Coordinates of C-alpha atoms and ligand atoms in Angstrom, one line a residue:
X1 CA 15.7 -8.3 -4.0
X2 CA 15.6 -11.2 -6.0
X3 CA 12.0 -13.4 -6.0
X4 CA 12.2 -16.2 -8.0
X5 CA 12.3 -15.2 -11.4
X6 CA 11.3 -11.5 -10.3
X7 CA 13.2 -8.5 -8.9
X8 CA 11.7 -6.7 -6.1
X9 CA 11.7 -3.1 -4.8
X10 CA 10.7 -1.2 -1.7
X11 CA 10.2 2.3 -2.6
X12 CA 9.6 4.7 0.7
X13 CA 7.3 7.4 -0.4
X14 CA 6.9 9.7 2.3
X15 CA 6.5 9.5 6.1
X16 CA 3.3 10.6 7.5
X17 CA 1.3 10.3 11.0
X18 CA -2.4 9.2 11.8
X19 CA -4.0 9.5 14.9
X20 CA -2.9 6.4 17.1
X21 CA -6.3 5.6 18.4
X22 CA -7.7 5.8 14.4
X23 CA -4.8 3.3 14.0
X24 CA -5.8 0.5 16.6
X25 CA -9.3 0.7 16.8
X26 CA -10.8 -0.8 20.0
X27 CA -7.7 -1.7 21.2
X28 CA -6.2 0.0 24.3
X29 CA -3.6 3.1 23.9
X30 CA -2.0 1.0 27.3
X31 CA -1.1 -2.0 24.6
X32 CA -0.6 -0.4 21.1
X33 CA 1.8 2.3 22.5
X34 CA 4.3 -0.1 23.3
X35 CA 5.1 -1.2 20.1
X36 CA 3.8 2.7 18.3
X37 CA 4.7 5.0 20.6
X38 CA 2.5 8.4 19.9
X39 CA 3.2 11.7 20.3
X40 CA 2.1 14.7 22.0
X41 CA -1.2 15.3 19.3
X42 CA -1.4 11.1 20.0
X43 CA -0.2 10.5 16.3
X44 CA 1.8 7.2 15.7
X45 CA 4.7 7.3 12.6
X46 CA 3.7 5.4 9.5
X47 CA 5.1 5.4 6.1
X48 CA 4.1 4.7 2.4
X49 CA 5.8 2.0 1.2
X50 CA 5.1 1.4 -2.7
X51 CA 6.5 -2.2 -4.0
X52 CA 8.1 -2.6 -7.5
X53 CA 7.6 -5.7 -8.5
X54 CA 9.7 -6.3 -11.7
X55 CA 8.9 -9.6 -13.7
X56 CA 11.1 -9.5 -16.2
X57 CA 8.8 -8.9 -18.7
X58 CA 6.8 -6.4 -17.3
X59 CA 7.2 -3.3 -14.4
X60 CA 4.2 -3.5 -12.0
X61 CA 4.3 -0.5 -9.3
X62 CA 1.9 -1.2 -6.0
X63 CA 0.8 2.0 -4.7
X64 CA 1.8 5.3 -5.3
X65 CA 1.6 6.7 -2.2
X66 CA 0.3 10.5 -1.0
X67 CA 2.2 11.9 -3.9
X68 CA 2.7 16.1 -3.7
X69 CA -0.8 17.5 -4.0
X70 CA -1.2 18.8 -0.3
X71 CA -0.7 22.7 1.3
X72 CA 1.0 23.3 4.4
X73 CA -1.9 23.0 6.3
X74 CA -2.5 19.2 5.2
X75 CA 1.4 18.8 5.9
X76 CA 1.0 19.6 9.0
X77 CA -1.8 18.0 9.9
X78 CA -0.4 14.8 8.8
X79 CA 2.7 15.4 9.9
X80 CA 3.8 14.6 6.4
X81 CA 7.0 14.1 5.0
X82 CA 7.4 13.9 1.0
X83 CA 10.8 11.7 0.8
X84 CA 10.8 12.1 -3.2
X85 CA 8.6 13.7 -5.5
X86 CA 6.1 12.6 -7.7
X87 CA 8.1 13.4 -11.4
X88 CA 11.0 11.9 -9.6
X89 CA 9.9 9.1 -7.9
X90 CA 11.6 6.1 -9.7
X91 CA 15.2 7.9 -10.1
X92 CA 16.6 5.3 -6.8
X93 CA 15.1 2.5 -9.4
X94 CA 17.0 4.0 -12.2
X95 CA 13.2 3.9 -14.0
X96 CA 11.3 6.4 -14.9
X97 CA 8.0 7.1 -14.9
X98 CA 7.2 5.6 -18.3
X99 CA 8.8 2.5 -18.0
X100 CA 5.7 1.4 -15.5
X101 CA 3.4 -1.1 -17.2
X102 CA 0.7 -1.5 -14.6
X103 CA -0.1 0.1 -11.1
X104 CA -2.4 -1.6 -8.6
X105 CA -4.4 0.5 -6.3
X106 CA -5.4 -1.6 -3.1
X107 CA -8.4 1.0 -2.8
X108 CA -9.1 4.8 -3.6
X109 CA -8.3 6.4 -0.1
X110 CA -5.7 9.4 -0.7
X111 CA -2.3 7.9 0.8
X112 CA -2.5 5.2 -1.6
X113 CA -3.5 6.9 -5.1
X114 CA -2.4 10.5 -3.6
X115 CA 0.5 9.9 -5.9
X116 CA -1.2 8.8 -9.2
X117 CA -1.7 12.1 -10.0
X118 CA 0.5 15.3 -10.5
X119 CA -0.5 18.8 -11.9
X120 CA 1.8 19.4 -15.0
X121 CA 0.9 23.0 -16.9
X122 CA -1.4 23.9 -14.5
X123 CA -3.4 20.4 -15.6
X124 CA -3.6 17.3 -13.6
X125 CA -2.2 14.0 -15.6
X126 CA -1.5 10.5 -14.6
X127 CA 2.1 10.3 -13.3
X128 CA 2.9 7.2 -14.8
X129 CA 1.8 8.1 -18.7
X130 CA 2.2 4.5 -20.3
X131 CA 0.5 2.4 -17.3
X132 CA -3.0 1.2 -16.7
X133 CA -3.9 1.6 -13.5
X134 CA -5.6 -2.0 -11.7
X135 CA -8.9 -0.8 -9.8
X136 CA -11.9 -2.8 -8.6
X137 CA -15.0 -1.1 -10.1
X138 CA -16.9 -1.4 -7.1
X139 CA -14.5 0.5 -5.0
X140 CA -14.7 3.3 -7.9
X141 CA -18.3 3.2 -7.9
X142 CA -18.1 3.6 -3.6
X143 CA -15.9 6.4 -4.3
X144 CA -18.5 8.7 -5.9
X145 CA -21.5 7.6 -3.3
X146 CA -19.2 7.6 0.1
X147 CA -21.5 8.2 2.9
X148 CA -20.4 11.4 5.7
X149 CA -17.8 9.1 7.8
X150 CA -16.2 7.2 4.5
X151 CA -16.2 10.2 2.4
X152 CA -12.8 12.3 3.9
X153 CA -11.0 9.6 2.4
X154 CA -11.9 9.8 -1.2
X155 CA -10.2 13.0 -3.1
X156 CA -11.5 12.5 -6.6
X157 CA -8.6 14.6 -8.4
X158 CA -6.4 11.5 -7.4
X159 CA -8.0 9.2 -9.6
X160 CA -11.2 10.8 -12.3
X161 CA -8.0 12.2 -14.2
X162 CA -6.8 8.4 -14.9
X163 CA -10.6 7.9 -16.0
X164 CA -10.3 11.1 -18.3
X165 CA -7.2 9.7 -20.2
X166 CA -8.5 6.7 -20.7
X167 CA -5.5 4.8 -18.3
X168 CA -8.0 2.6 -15.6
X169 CA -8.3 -1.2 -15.8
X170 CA -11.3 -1.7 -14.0
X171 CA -11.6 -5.6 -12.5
X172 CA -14.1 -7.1 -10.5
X173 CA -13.2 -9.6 -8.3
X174 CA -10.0 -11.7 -8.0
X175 CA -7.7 -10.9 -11.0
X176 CA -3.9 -11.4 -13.0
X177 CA -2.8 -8.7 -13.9
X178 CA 0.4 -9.9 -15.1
X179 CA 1.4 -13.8 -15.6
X180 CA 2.1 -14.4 -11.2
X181 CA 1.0 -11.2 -9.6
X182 CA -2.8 -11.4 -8.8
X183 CA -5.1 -8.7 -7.2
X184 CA -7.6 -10.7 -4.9
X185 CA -10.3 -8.9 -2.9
X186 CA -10.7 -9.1 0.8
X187 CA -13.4 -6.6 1.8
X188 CA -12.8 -5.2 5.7
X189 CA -11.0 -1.7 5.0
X190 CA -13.5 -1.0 2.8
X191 CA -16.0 -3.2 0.5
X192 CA -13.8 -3.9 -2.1
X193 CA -10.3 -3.4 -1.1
X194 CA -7.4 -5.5 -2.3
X195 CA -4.6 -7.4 -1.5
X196 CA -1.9 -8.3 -4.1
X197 CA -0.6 -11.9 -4.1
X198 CA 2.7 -12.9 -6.1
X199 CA 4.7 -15.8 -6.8
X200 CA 7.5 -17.1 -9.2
X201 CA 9.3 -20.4 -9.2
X202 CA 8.9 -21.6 -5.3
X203 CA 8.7 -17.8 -4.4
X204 CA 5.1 -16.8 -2.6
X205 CA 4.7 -13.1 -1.1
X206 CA 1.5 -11.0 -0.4
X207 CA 1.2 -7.6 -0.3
X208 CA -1.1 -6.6 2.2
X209 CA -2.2 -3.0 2.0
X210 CA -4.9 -1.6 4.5
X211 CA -5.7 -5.3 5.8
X212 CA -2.4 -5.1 7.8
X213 CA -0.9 -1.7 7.8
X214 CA 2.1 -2.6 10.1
X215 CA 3.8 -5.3 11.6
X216 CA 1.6 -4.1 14.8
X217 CA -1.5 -5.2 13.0
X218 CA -0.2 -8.8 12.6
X219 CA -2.5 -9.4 15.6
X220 CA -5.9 -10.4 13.9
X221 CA -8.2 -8.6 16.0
X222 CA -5.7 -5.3 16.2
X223 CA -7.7 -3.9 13.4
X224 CA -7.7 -0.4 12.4
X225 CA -10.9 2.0 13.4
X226 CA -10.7 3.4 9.9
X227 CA -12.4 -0.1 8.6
X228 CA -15.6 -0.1 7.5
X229 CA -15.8 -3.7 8.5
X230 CA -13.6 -4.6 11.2
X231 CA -15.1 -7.9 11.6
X232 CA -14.1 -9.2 8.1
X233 CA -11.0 -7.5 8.7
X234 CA -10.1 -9.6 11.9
X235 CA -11.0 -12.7 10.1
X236 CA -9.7 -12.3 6.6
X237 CA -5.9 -11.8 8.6
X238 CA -6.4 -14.6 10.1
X239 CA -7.2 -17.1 7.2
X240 CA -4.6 -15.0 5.2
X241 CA -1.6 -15.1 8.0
X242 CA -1.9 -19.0 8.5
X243 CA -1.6 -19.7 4.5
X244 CA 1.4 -16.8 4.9
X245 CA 2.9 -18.8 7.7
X246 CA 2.4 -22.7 6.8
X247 CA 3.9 -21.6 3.0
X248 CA 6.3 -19.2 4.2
X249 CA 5.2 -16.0 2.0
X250 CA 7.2 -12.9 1.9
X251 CA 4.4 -10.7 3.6
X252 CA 4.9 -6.9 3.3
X253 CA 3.5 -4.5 5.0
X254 CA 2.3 -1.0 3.5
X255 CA 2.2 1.8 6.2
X256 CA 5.0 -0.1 8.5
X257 CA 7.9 2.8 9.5
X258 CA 10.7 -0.2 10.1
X259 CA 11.4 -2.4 8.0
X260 CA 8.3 -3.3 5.8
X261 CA 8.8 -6.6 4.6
X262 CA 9.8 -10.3 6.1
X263 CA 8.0 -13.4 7.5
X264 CA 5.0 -14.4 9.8
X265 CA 5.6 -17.1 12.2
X266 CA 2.5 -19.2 14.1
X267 CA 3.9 -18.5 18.0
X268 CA 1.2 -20.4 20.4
X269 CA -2.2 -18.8 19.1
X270 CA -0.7 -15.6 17.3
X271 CA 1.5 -14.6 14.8
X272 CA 4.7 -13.4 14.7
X273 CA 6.8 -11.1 11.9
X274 CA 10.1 -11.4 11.5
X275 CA 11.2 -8.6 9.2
X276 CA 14.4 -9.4 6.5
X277 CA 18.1 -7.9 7.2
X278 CA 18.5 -4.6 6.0
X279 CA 20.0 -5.1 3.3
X280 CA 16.7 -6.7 1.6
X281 CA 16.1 -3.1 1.0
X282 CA 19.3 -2.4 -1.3
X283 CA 18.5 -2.3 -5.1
X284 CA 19.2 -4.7 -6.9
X285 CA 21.3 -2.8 -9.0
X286 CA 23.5 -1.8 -6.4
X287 CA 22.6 1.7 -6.8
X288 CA 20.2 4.2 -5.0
X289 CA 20.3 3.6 -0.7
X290 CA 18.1 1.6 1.5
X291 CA 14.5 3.1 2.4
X292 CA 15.1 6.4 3.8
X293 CA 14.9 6.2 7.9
X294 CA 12.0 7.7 9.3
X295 CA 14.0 9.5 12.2
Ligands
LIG301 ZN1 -7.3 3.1 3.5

């Protein structure tokens, strides 16, 4: 999709599911079930949506998803549902891995640098050889010292590899990476997590990572129980949502099964997201499909 004077790409990683009570936080099953139904182990559908953002000059990859390191235990725990593999993942861009300038990592949990990583001769190696991957230092540093609930998170062969060949940009703090595309930190998921914000031309668009998973989570206080600080969480999406909506931001969502990218709207006291046409999701180049449906 065109943005401005950038090209934009929704790549569908995998489909996976999290327990639905994990997912909403304090917020009743009676309410978040409507819009996420669950099923029979109580696990809502979410998905890995990565964003290509292409400037022109530069290719910037958000994400990387779960990638292909799990048994067929984890699988099935997860209920997870590779859609392309890690070697392969660019093919529906027509890129390859090595064409990838820069990836941005909102934070260190495994379904969002799972796929940074691949094992290649029996070795593990960044999957995207050329690019430095964008992390905030302090959620490296967390990483290492996790306490007993944060720690299940954190698999260090997803990331100490990228340390090991030399391929991490650590920042701290609000960044730009690239001349338009900024990381900023919010805190809330976790101490140092990070949202990316993007413009070009009249074009504004944030992607939101953990701080709003789905288009379920456009509700401020429908926070997920996986945050270490729900309360920052709850009031970072607000102050972030009313910019999105008086400036009219593409706003795209990370874990969101439907479509993952669109609008918010102010309705009364909340917000509301009204996601693109389909077609947003076509490449650009006319080749490759839509995001794979979750079915
Ligand atoms: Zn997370």
């Amino acid at each position: 999709m065109r943005f401005g004077k950038f090209d934009l790409s929704i790549i569908r990683e995998c489909v996976f599911k999290l327990d639905g009570g994990a997912m909403f936080g304090v917020v009743p099953k009676a309410l978040w079930s409507k819009t996420s139904p669950a099923d029979e182990e109580n696990r809502v559908v979410l998905a890995c949506n990565l964003l290509l953002i292409d400037t022109g000059e530069k290719k910037v990859l958000i994400e990387t998803g779960m990638g292909d390191r799990w048994s067929e235990k984890e699988r099935e725990r997860y209920g997870l549902k590779s859609l392309v593999s890690s070697a392969t993942i660019l093919d529906q861009v027509n890129l390859k891995p090595e064409d990838i300038d820069f990836v941005v990592i909102s934070h260190l949990h495994f379904d969002h640098v799972g796929g940074a990583t691949m094992v290649k001769d029996g070795k593990l190696v960044p999957v995207f050889p050329n690019a430095q991957y964008v992390v905030q230092k302090g959620e490296w540093d967390f990483a290492f010292k996790a306490n007993a609930r944060a720690k299940a998170s954190y698999r260090p062969d997803d990331f100490v590899p990228l340390q090991e060949h030399n391929q991490i940009l650590f920042v701290d703090g609000d960044h730009e990476v690239v001349p338009g595309i900024w990381v900023k930190v919010t805190g809330g998921h976790t101490s140092h997590h990070q949202v990316v914000y993007f413009e070009s031309e009249n074009d504004k668009g944030v992607y939101f990572a953990d701080i709003i998973p789905t288009k379920s989570h456009v509700t401020p206080p429908w926070v997920m129980g996986y945050d270490h600080y729900p309360l920052i969480s709850c009031d970072i999406k607000s102050d972030w949502l009313a910019r999105a909506a008086q400036e009219n931001w593409l706003v795209v969502f990370d874990h969101e099964p439907g479509i993952p990218w669109g609008r918010v709207k102010v309705d009364g006291n909340k917000f509301a997201f009204e996601a693109l046409a389909e077609d947003s999701l076509t490449f650009a180049s006319g080749k490759g499909k839509a995001l794979a449906s979750v079915g």
